[in-house]
Coordinates of C-alpha atoms and ligand atoms in Angstrom, one line a residue:
X11 CA -17.6 229.8 -40.6
X12 CA -18.3 226.1 -40.1
X13 CA -19.8 225.2 -36.7
X14 CA -20.1 221.5 -36.3
X15 CA -17.1 219.8 -35.0
X16 CA -15.7 217.0 -37.0
X17 CA -13.9 214.2 -35.1
X18 CA -10.4 213.5 -36.5
X19 CA -7.6 211.0 -35.5
X20 CA -4.3 212.6 -35.0
X21 CA -0.9 210.9 -34.7
X22 CA 2.2 212.9 -33.7
X23 CA 4.7 210.4 -35.3
X24 CA 8.4 210.4 -34.8
X25 CA 11.4 212.6 -35.3
X26 CA 10.1 216.0 -36.3
X27 CA 6.6 214.7 -36.3
X28 CA 5.5 216.0 -33.0
X29 CA 6.9 219.6 -33.7
X30 CA 5.3 220.0 -37.0
X31 CA 2.0 218.5 -35.9
X32 CA 1.9 220.9 -33.0
X33 CA 2.6 223.8 -35.5
X34 CA -0.1 222.5 -37.9
X35 CA -2.8 222.0 -35.3
X36 CA -2.0 225.5 -33.7
X37 CA -2.5 227.2 -37.1
X38 CA -5.7 225.3 -38.2
X39 CA -7.3 225.8 -34.7
X40 CA -6.4 229.5 -34.8
X41 CA -8.1 229.7 -38.2
X42 CA -11.3 228.3 -36.8
X43 CA -11.1 224.7 -37.7
X44 CA -14.0 222.9 -36.0
X45 CA -12.3 219.6 -35.1
X46 CA -12.4 217.3 -32.3
X47 CA -9.1 215.6 -31.9
X48 CA -8.6 211.9 -31.0
X49 CA -4.9 211.0 -30.5
X50 CA -3.3 207.7 -31.4
X51 CA 0.2 206.5 -31.1
X52 CA 2.0 205.1 -34.2
X53 CA 5.6 204.4 -35.3
X54 CA 8.9 203.7 -33.6
X55 CA 7.5 203.3 -29.9
X56 CA 4.9 201.0 -31.2
X57 CA 7.2 199.0 -33.3
X58 CA 9.6 198.7 -30.3
X59 CA 6.9 197.3 -28.1
X60 CA 6.9 194.4 -30.6
X61 CA 3.9 195.4 -32.7
X62 CA 5.3 194.7 -36.2
X63 CA 2.7 196.8 -38.0
X64 CA 3.7 200.0 -36.1
X65 CA 0.0 200.6 -35.1
X66 CA -1.8 199.2 -32.2
X67 CA -5.1 197.3 -32.8
X68 CA -6.9 199.8 -30.6
X69 CA -5.9 202.7 -33.0
X70 CA -8.1 201.1 -35.7
X71 CA -11.1 201.6 -33.7
X72 CA -10.5 205.4 -33.7
X73 CA -9.7 205.5 -37.4
X74 CA -12.8 203.5 -38.3
X75 CA -15.0 205.8 -36.2
X76 CA -13.6 209.2 -37.3
X77 CA -12.7 208.1 -40.9
X78 CA -10.2 211.1 -41.0
X79 CA -6.6 210.7 -40.2
X80 CA -4.1 213.5 -39.8
X81 CA -0.7 211.8 -39.6
X82 CA 2.9 213.1 -38.9
X83 CA 5.7 211.1 -40.4
X84 CA 7.1 208.1 -38.6
X85 CA 10.5 206.4 -38.5
X86 CA 10.5 203.0 -39.9
X87 CA 12.9 200.7 -38.0
X88 CA 15.7 199.3 -40.1
X89 CA 15.8 195.6 -40.7
X90 CA 13.4 192.8 -41.4
X91 CA 10.4 191.8 -39.4
X92 CA 8.8 195.2 -39.5
X93 CA 5.9 196.0 -41.8
X94 CA 5.4 199.5 -43.3
X95 CA 2.8 201.2 -41.2
X96 CA 2.0 203.4 -44.1
X97 CA 1.3 200.7 -46.6
X98 CA -0.7 198.8 -43.9
X99 CA -2.8 201.9 -43.2
X100 CA -3.5 202.6 -46.9
X101 CA -4.5 199.0 -47.7
X102 CA -6.5 198.3 -44.5
X103 CA -8.6 201.5 -44.8
X104 CA -8.8 201.1 -48.6
X105 CA -7.2 204.4 -49.5
X106 CA -7.0 203.8 -53.1
X107 CA -6.0 207.4 -54.2
X108 CA -2.9 209.3 -53.4
X109 CA -3.3 212.9 -54.3
X110 CA -0.2 215.1 -54.3
X111 CA -0.4 218.8 -55.5
X112 CA 3.1 220.1 -56.5
X113 CA 3.2 223.7 -56.9
X114 CA 6.2 226.0 -57.2
X115 CA 6.3 229.3 -55.2
X116 CA 8.6 231.3 -57.6
X117 CA 10.4 233.6 -56.8
X118 CA 10.0 233.1 -53.1
X119 CA 11.2 229.5 -53.1
X120 CA 14.1 228.7 -55.5
X121 CA 13.1 226.3 -58.3
X122 CA 14.0 225.8 -62.0
X123 CA 10.3 225.6 -62.8
X124 CA 8.6 228.9 -61.8
X125 CA 5.1 228.1 -63.4
X126 CA 4.7 224.6 -62.1
X127 CA 1.2 223.5 -60.7
X128 CA 0.9 219.7 -61.1
X129 CA -1.3 217.3 -59.3
X130 CA -0.1 213.7 -59.2
X131 CA -2.9 211.1 -58.6
X132 CA -1.3 207.8 -57.7
X133 CA -3.0 204.5 -57.5
X134 CA -2.3 203.4 -54.0
X135 CA -3.2 199.7 -53.6
X136 CA -2.0 197.6 -56.4
X137 CA 0.7 197.1 -59.0
X138 CA 4.0 195.9 -57.6
X139 CA 2.9 197.0 -54.2
X140 CA 0.6 194.0 -53.7
X141 CA 3.6 192.6 -51.9
X142 CA 3.6 189.3 -53.5
X143 CA 7.1 188.3 -54.0
X144 CA 8.8 184.9 -54.1
X145 CA 12.2 183.4 -54.5
X146 CA 11.6 180.7 -57.0
X147 CA 15.0 179.3 -57.8
X148 CA 18.6 179.7 -56.6
X149 CA 18.9 182.6 -59.2
X150 CA 15.4 184.0 -59.7
X151 CA 13.2 186.3 -57.5
X152 CA 9.7 187.4 -58.7
X153 CA 7.5 190.3 -57.7
X154 CA 3.8 190.1 -59.1
X155 CA 2.4 193.2 -60.7
X156 CA -1.3 193.2 -60.3
X157 CA -3.4 195.7 -62.2
X158 CA -7.1 195.2 -61.7
X159 CA -10.1 196.5 -63.6
X160 CA -12.0 197.7 -60.5
X161 CA -8.8 199.3 -59.0
X162 CA -8.1 201.0 -62.2
X163 CA -11.5 202.2 -62.7
X164 CA -11.5 203.8 -59.2
X165 CA -8.3 205.7 -59.6
X166 CA -9.0 206.8 -63.2
X167 CA -12.5 207.9 -62.3
X168 CA -11.1 209.7 -59.1
X169 CA -8.6 211.6 -61.4
X170 CA -11.2 212.8 -63.8
X171 CA -13.6 213.8 -60.9
X172 CA -10.7 215.6 -59.2
X173 CA -10.1 217.5 -62.4
X174 CA -13.7 218.4 -62.8
X175 CA -14.3 219.5 -59.3
X176 CA -11.1 221.5 -59.2
X177 CA -11.5 223.2 -62.5
X178 CA -8.5 221.5 -64.1
X179 CA -8.1 221.4 -67.8
X180 CA -6.2 218.3 -68.6
X181 CA -5.7 214.8 -67.3
X182 CA -2.5 212.9 -68.5
X183 CA -2.1 209.1 -68.0
X184 CA 1.5 207.6 -67.7
X185 CA 2.0 203.9 -68.3
X186 CA 4.4 201.6 -69.9
X187 CA 1.9 199.8 -72.2
X188 CA 4.3 199.4 -75.0
X189 CA 6.0 196.7 -72.9
X190 CA 3.4 195.6 -70.5
X191 CA 0.5 195.3 -73.0
X192 CA -1.8 193.5 -70.7
X193 CA -1.3 195.2 -67.2
X194 CA -0.4 198.8 -68.3
X195 CA -2.5 198.2 -71.4
X196 CA -5.6 197.8 -69.2
X197 CA -4.8 200.9 -67.3
X198 CA -4.5 202.9 -70.5
X199 CA -7.6 201.4 -71.9
X200 CA -9.7 202.2 -68.9
X201 CA -8.3 205.8 -68.9
X202 CA -9.6 206.2 -72.5
X203 CA -12.9 204.7 -71.8
X204 CA -13.6 206.7 -68.6
X205 CA -12.0 209.7 -70.2
X206 CA -14.7 209.7 -72.9
X207 CA -17.2 210.5 -70.2
X208 CA -15.4 213.8 -69.5
X209 CA -15.6 215.7 -72.9
X210 CA -14.7 219.0 -71.3
X211 CA -11.4 217.7 -70.1
X212 CA -8.3 217.3 -72.4
X213 CA -6.8 213.8 -72.2
X214 CA -3.5 212.5 -73.1
X215 CA -1.2 209.5 -72.6
X216 CA 2.5 209.3 -72.3
X217 CA 4.8 206.3 -72.1
X218 CA 6.2 206.8 -68.5
X219 CA 9.8 207.1 -69.4
X220 CA 9.5 209.9 -71.7
X221 CA 6.6 211.3 -69.8
X222 CA 8.8 211.3 -66.6
X223 CA 11.6 213.2 -68.5
X224 CA 9.1 215.7 -69.8
X225 CA 7.7 216.1 -66.2
X226 CA 11.2 216.8 -64.8
X227 CA 12.1 219.2 -67.7
X228 CA 8.7 221.0 -68.5
X229 CA 6.4 220.4 -65.7
X230 CA 4.2 223.4 -66.8
X231 CA 3.1 221.1 -69.7
X232 CA 1.0 219.0 -67.2
X233 CA -2.0 219.6 -65.1
X234 CA -3.4 216.4 -63.4
X235 CA -1.4 213.2 -64.0
X236 CA -2.7 209.7 -63.1
X237 CA -0.6 206.6 -63.0
X238 CA -0.1 203.3 -61.5
X239 CA 1.4 202.8 -58.0
X240 CA 5.1 202.5 -58.7
X241 CA 5.5 205.2 -61.4
X242 CA 3.4 207.4 -59.2
X243 CA 5.5 206.6 -56.0
X244 CA 8.6 207.7 -57.9
X245 CA 7.3 210.6 -59.9
X246 CA 5.4 212.2 -57.1
X247 CA 8.6 212.7 -55.2
X248 CA 10.3 214.0 -58.4
X249 CA 7.5 216.5 -58.8
X250 CA 7.5 217.6 -55.3
X251 CA 11.3 218.0 -55.3
X252 CA 11.4 220.2 -58.3
X253 CA 9.1 222.6 -56.9
X254 CA 11.9 223.6 -54.7
X255 CA 11.7 221.3 -51.7
X256 CA 10.1 218.1 -50.6
X257 CA 9.4 219.8 -47.3
X258 CA 6.6 221.8 -49.0
X259 CA 4.2 219.3 -50.2
X260 CA 1.3 217.6 -48.5
X261 CA -0.8 214.7 -49.7
X262 CA -4.1 213.1 -49.3
X263 CA -4.8 209.3 -49.3
X264 CA -8.4 208.9 -50.2
X265 CA -10.8 205.9 -49.9
X266 CA -14.5 205.3 -50.1
X267 CA -14.9 205.5 -46.4
X268 CA -11.7 206.9 -44.9
X269 CA -9.0 209.5 -45.7
X270 CA -5.4 210.1 -44.4
X271 CA -3.6 213.3 -44.7
X272 CA 0.1 213.8 -44.3
X273 CA 3.4 215.5 -45.4
X274 CA 5.2 213.7 -48.1
X275 CA 8.5 213.8 -46.4
X276 CA 9.8 211.5 -43.6
X277 CA 10.6 212.0 -39.9
X278 CA 14.0 213.7 -40.5
X279 CA 15.5 212.3 -37.3
X280 CA 18.6 214.5 -37.5
X281 CA 16.4 217.6 -37.2
X282 CA 14.2 216.4 -34.5
X283 CA 13.8 218.4 -31.4
X284 CA 15.6 221.5 -32.6
X285 CA 12.7 223.7 -33.7
X286 CA 14.1 223.6 -37.2
X287 CA 11.6 221.6 -39.4
X288 CA 9.3 223.2 -41.9
X289 CA 5.7 222.3 -41.0
X290 CA 4.5 223.4 -44.4
X291 CA 4.1 220.0 -45.9
X292 CA 2.0 218.7 -43.0
X293 CA 0.0 222.0 -42.9
X294 CA -0.7 221.6 -46.8
X295 CA -1.9 218.1 -46.0
X296 CA -4.2 219.5 -43.3
X297 CA -5.5 222.0 -45.8
X298 CA -6.5 219.1 -48.0
X299 CA -8.2 217.5 -44.9
X300 CA -10.1 220.6 -44.3
X301 CA -11.5 220.6 -47.7
X302 CA -12.2 216.9 -47.4
X303 CA -14.2 217.6 -44.2
X304 CA -16.2 220.4 -45.8
X305 CA -14.4 223.2 -43.9
X306 CA -13.4 224.8 -47.2
X307 CA -13.6 228.3 -45.7
X308 CA -10.9 227.5 -43.2
X309 CA -8.8 225.7 -45.8
X310 CA -8.8 228.9 -47.8
X311 CA -7.9 230.9 -44.9
X312 CA -5.0 228.8 -43.7
X313 CA -3.7 228.3 -47.2
X314 CA -3.7 232.0 -48.1
X315 CA -2.0 233.0 -44.7
X316 CA 0.6 230.3 -45.5
X317 CA 1.2 231.7 -49.0
X318 CA 1.5 235.3 -47.6
X319 CA 4.1 234.0 -45.0
X320 CA 6.1 232.4 -47.8
X321 CA 5.7 235.5 -49.9
X322 CA 6.9 237.7 -46.9
X323 CA 10.1 235.8 -46.9
X324 CA 9.6 234.1 -43.5
X325 CA 11.3 230.8 -44.2
X326 CA 12.6 227.8 -42.2
X327 CA 16.2 226.7 -43.0
X328 CA 15.3 224.3 -45.7
X329 CA 14.0 227.1 -48.1
X330 CA 15.9 230.0 -46.7
X331 CA 18.0 231.6 -49.3
X332 CA 19.8 235.0 -48.6
X333 CA 18.7 236.7 -51.7
X334 CA 14.9 236.0 -51.4
X335 CA 14.3 235.2 -47.7
X336 CA 13.8 238.1 -45.2
X337 CA 13.9 236.0 -42.0
X338 CA 15.1 232.5 -41.0
X339 CA 12.8 231.1 -38.4
X340 CA 12.2 227.8 -36.5
X341 CA 9.1 225.7 -36.6
X342 CA 7.2 227.5 -33.8
X343 CA 7.9 231.1 -35.2
X344 CA 6.9 230.0 -38.6
X345 CA 3.6 228.8 -37.2
X346 CA 3.2 232.1 -35.3
X347 CA 3.8 234.1 -38.5
X348 CA 1.2 232.0 -40.4
X349 CA -1.2 232.6 -37.5
X350 CA -0.5 236.4 -37.6
X351 CA -1.5 236.4 -41.2
X352 CA -4.7 234.6 -40.9
X353 CA -7.3 236.6 -43.0
X354 CA -4.6 237.9 -45.3
X355 CA -4.1 236.9 -48.8
X356 CA -0.8 236.8 -50.9
X357 CA -0.2 239.8 -53.2
X358 CA 2.0 238.2 -55.9
X359 CA 1.5 234.4 -55.4
X360 CA -1.9 233.2 -56.6
X361 CA -4.4 233.3 -53.7
X362 CA -6.7 230.2 -53.4
X363 CA -10.4 230.0 -52.9
X364 CA -11.9 226.7 -52.0
X365 CA -15.5 227.9 -52.0
X366 CA -18.1 227.8 -49.2
X367 CA -18.3 225.1 -46.5
X368 CA -20.0 222.0 -47.8
X369 CA -21.4 218.9 -46.2
X370 CA -19.2 215.9 -46.5
X371 CA -20.5 213.3 -49.0
X372 CA -19.4 209.9 -48.8
X373 CA -20.6 208.1 -51.9
X374 CA -19.8 204.4 -52.4
X375 CA -18.0 204.0 -55.7
X376 CA -20.3 202.8 -58.6
X377 CA -18.5 200.6 -61.1
X378 CA -19.5 200.7 -64.7
X379 CA -21.6 197.7 -65.7
X380 CA -19.4 194.9 -66.8
X381 CA -20.3 191.4 -68.2
X382 CA -17.7 189.0 -67.2
X383 CA -15.9 187.6 -70.3
X384 CA -16.1 184.0 -71.3
X385 CA -13.0 182.3 -70.2
X386 CA -11.4 179.2 -71.8
X387 CA -8.1 177.6 -70.8
X388 CA -6.1 176.8 -73.9
X389 CA -2.9 175.7 -72.4
X390 CA -0.5 176.1 -69.5
X391 CA 3.0 177.7 -68.7
X392 CA 4.9 175.4 -66.5
X393 CA 7.8 177.2 -64.7
X394 CA 10.7 174.8 -64.0
X395 CA 13.8 175.2 -61.9
X396 CA 16.5 173.5 -64.1
X397 CA 20.3 173.8 -64.5
X398 CA 21.4 173.0 -68.0
X399 CA 21.0 174.1 -71.5
X400 CA 17.8 175.0 -73.5
X401 CA 18.1 172.0 -75.7
X402 CA 18.6 169.7 -72.7
X403 CA 15.4 170.9 -71.0
X404 CA 13.5 171.1 -74.2
X405 CA 14.3 167.7 -75.5
X406 CA 13.6 166.0 -72.2
X407 CA 10.4 167.9 -71.6
X408 CA 9.0 167.0 -75.0
X409 CA 8.7 163.4 -73.7
X410 CA 6.2 164.7 -71.2
X411 CA 3.7 165.7 -73.9
X412 CA 0.1 164.4 -73.5
X413 CA -2.7 164.1 -76.1
X414 CA -4.1 167.3 -74.7
X415 CA -1.1 169.4 -74.0
X416 CA 2.1 169.7 -76.0
X417 CA 5.3 171.7 -75.5
X418 CA 5.3 174.7 -77.9
X419 CA 8.0 177.0 -76.7
X420 CA 10.4 177.5 -73.8
X421 CA 11.6 180.9 -72.8
X422 CA 14.1 182.1 -70.3
X423 CA 13.5 185.6 -68.8
X424 CA 10.9 186.0 -71.4
X425 CA 13.0 185.3 -74.4
X426 CA 12.4 182.2 -76.6
X427 CA 15.2 179.7 -76.2
X428 CA 13.6 176.5 -77.5
X429 CA 13.1 175.4 -80.1
X430 CA 15.7 177.0 -82.3
X431 CA 17.1 179.4 -79.6
X432 CA 20.4 181.3 -80.3
X433 CA 23.5 180.3 -78.4
X434 CA 24.2 183.9 -77.5
X435 CA 21.0 184.2 -75.3
X436 CA 22.0 184.1 -71.5
X437 CA 19.9 181.6 -69.6
X438 CA 19.3 181.4 -65.8
X439 CA 18.0 178.3 -63.9
X440 CA 14.3 179.5 -64.3
X441 CA 12.4 178.2 -67.5
X442 CA 8.9 179.1 -68.7
X443 CA 7.7 176.1 -70.6
X444 CA 4.6 176.7 -72.6
X445 CA 2.2 173.7 -73.3
X446 CA -0.9 174.3 -75.5
X447 CA -3.8 172.3 -76.7
X448 CA -2.7 170.7 -80.1
X449 CA -6.1 171.2 -81.7
X450 CA -6.7 174.6 -80.2
X451 CA -9.6 173.5 -78.1
X452 CA -10.1 174.3 -74.3
X453 CA -8.2 172.0 -71.8
X454 CA -9.4 171.0 -68.3
X455 CA -7.6 171.2 -65.0
X456 CA -7.4 167.4 -65.2
X457 CA -5.4 167.7 -68.4
X458 CA -3.0 170.1 -66.6
X459 CA -2.7 167.7 -63.6
X460 CA -2.1 164.8 -66.1
X461 CA 0.8 166.9 -67.7
X462 CA 2.3 167.8 -64.3
X463 CA 2.3 164.2 -63.2
X464 CA 4.4 163.4 -66.3
X465 CA 6.7 166.4 -65.7
X466 CA 7.2 165.3 -62.0
X467 CA 7.8 161.7 -63.0
X468 CA 10.5 162.9 -65.5
X469 CA 12.2 164.4 -62.6
X470 CA 11.7 168.1 -63.2
X471 CA 11.4 170.6 -60.3
X472 CA 8.4 172.6 -61.3
X473 CA 7.9 175.9 -59.4
X474 CA 4.5 177.2 -60.5
X475 CA 2.0 177.0 -63.3
X476 CA 0.1 179.8 -65.0
X477 CA -3.0 179.0 -67.1
X478 CA -3.2 180.5 -70.6
X479 CA -6.7 181.6 -71.0
X480 CA -8.7 183.1 -73.8
X481 CA -11.3 185.8 -72.7
X482 CA -14.1 186.2 -75.3
X483 CA -11.8 184.5 -77.8
X484 CA -8.8 187.0 -77.1
X485 CA -5.5 185.8 -75.7
X486 CA -5.1 186.7 -72.1
X487 CA -1.4 186.2 -72.1
X488 CA 1.7 187.5 -73.9
X489 CA 3.8 185.8 -76.3
X490 CA 7.4 185.0 -75.6
X491 CA 9.8 187.5 -77.1
X492 CA 10.7 185.8 -80.4
X493 CA 7.8 183.4 -80.4
Ligands
NAD516 P1 13.2 212.6 -44.8 O1 12.1 213.0 -45.6 O2 12.9 212.4 -43.4 O3 14.4 213.5 -44.9 C1 15.1 213.8 -46.1 C2 15.8 215.1 -46.1 O4 14.9 216.2 -46.1 C3 16.7 215.3 -44.8 O5 17.8 216.0 -45.1 C4 15.8 216.0 -43.9 O6 16.5 216.9 -42.9 C5 15.0 217.0 -44.9 N1 13.6 217.4 -44.5 C6 12.6 216.4 -44.5 N2 11.5 217.1 -44.0 C7 11.9 218.2 -43.6 C8 11.0 219.3 -43.0 N3 9.9 219.2 -42.7 N4 11.8 220.4 -42.7 C9 13.1 220.5 -43.1 N5 13.9 219.6 -43.6 C10 13.2 218.4 -44.0 O7 13.6 211.2 -45.5 P2 14.7 210.0 -44.8 O8 15.8 210.8 -44.1 O9 15.0 209.2 -45.9 O10 13.8 209.3 -43.8 C11 13.8 209.4 -42.4 C12 12.8 208.5 -41.8 O11 11.4 208.8 -42.2 C13 13.1 207.0 -42.3 O12 12.7 206.2 -41.1 C14 11.9 206.8 -43.2 O13 11.5 205.3 -43.3 C15 10.8 207.6 -42.7 N6 9.8 208.1 -43.7 C16 8.5 208.2 -43.2 C17 7.5 208.7 -44.2 C18 6.1 208.8 -43.6 O14 5.9 208.4 -42.4 N7 5.2 209.1 -44.4 C19 7.9 209.0 -45.4 C20 9.1 208.9 -45.9 C21 10.2 208.5 -45.0

């Protein structure tokens, strides 16, 4: 049994949060978890005090000291002006990896997928969640999708290391790189490169649409799946749901320095205060935490007692089914049932063994050596807010050509509409106008400014520009559809 106490920060959250947190702490303490609890307040009450982030400044001090956060769900107030506390915490603490094991407990929990055991590893900080959104014209809104080399290296490396440590056989990558060739293309490419360092692990890549369909239909075909933020957000809920209930899955948010552990579900306000909620999701989140802080022996004990409880048919209302369950219990009684089984193992469900306690190793991430590419600007996309036809904007814009930058193509929502567009193509008030160097030699910022002055003088409302760069001689931008 581990002896040294590890300080952890605990938040009881909102709705069913306090009940499931009490149940979880009762179980892990009874199992011998050596933890020293520091409590912080987050969520609704904090938001209502006017703190738009849902977490007090003082709470960061505890989180930065303990570096381990066990968090119950919170209620996010409706309406604008409030920031998501979850997103703020992940980003502030650099929790780049979201790890969500999704396991079915057939035949004790009803599921269409009796042999499912999938771990979804979701990138947690980038992609469309960078939160960079703009309304650019009357008709058009934009959200920037950012995929970075360092961010992707970290999550992909994490997925392979996770697979190796946990004796998993295969890592699958989901992207949409047939469409997003640069952003998702980078994610896929780094997956292939880093994957090559793990010869013992099988690797595969699926386009996310058909991959998602396959996951929902045949989850037993997958082992560990790594993906960018948005796909991971959606598919980790799908994966958890098809095990039988979202109330059963816990998740870990891992960073170089800190980690946060939680249930995947929300605060279920309608169930609050009635001793109804299933504490399993948060408890399995706490199991991930115990492993993270090196108390693997306690994690094993808690997890096996929980499996035995599920196997014995002691179920909360959300998974209770007359034909498989033996007893419908409340949150407290469920916790007592798990405590009563500490030291036992499941008979039919697969028991877990997380090995001996081990010291926590915080290793700063080491990136692969990378020589920055030679960057040359070969042109510029000028985005213009214009109400009219493609030929009107194109013919007028051509008069703005300079010696160094000349209009090559205009696209609307990515489709080429000038020159020689089709009358069938629907156009909005948002035009991407591509100017390139006529002799294919690099242009300067001054060349771009000279062009913009002419565009302004011609009376155009330009919204933004995007430089067209080559990196080591390779185009760092996509062509317009039809270009
Ligand atoms: P929810 O997950 O709270 O509830 C969805 C459904 O699942 C409800 O029918 C609920 O009764 C049931 N349920 C959820 N957890 C359960 C449990 N442990 N035991 C038994 N039944 C359970 O999702 P929601 O209703 O969309 O959201 C409620 C609030 O939670 C919202 O304010 C939302 O923003 C917030 N939320 C917070 C987190 C978080 O803090 N990590 C995550 C998701 C949602």
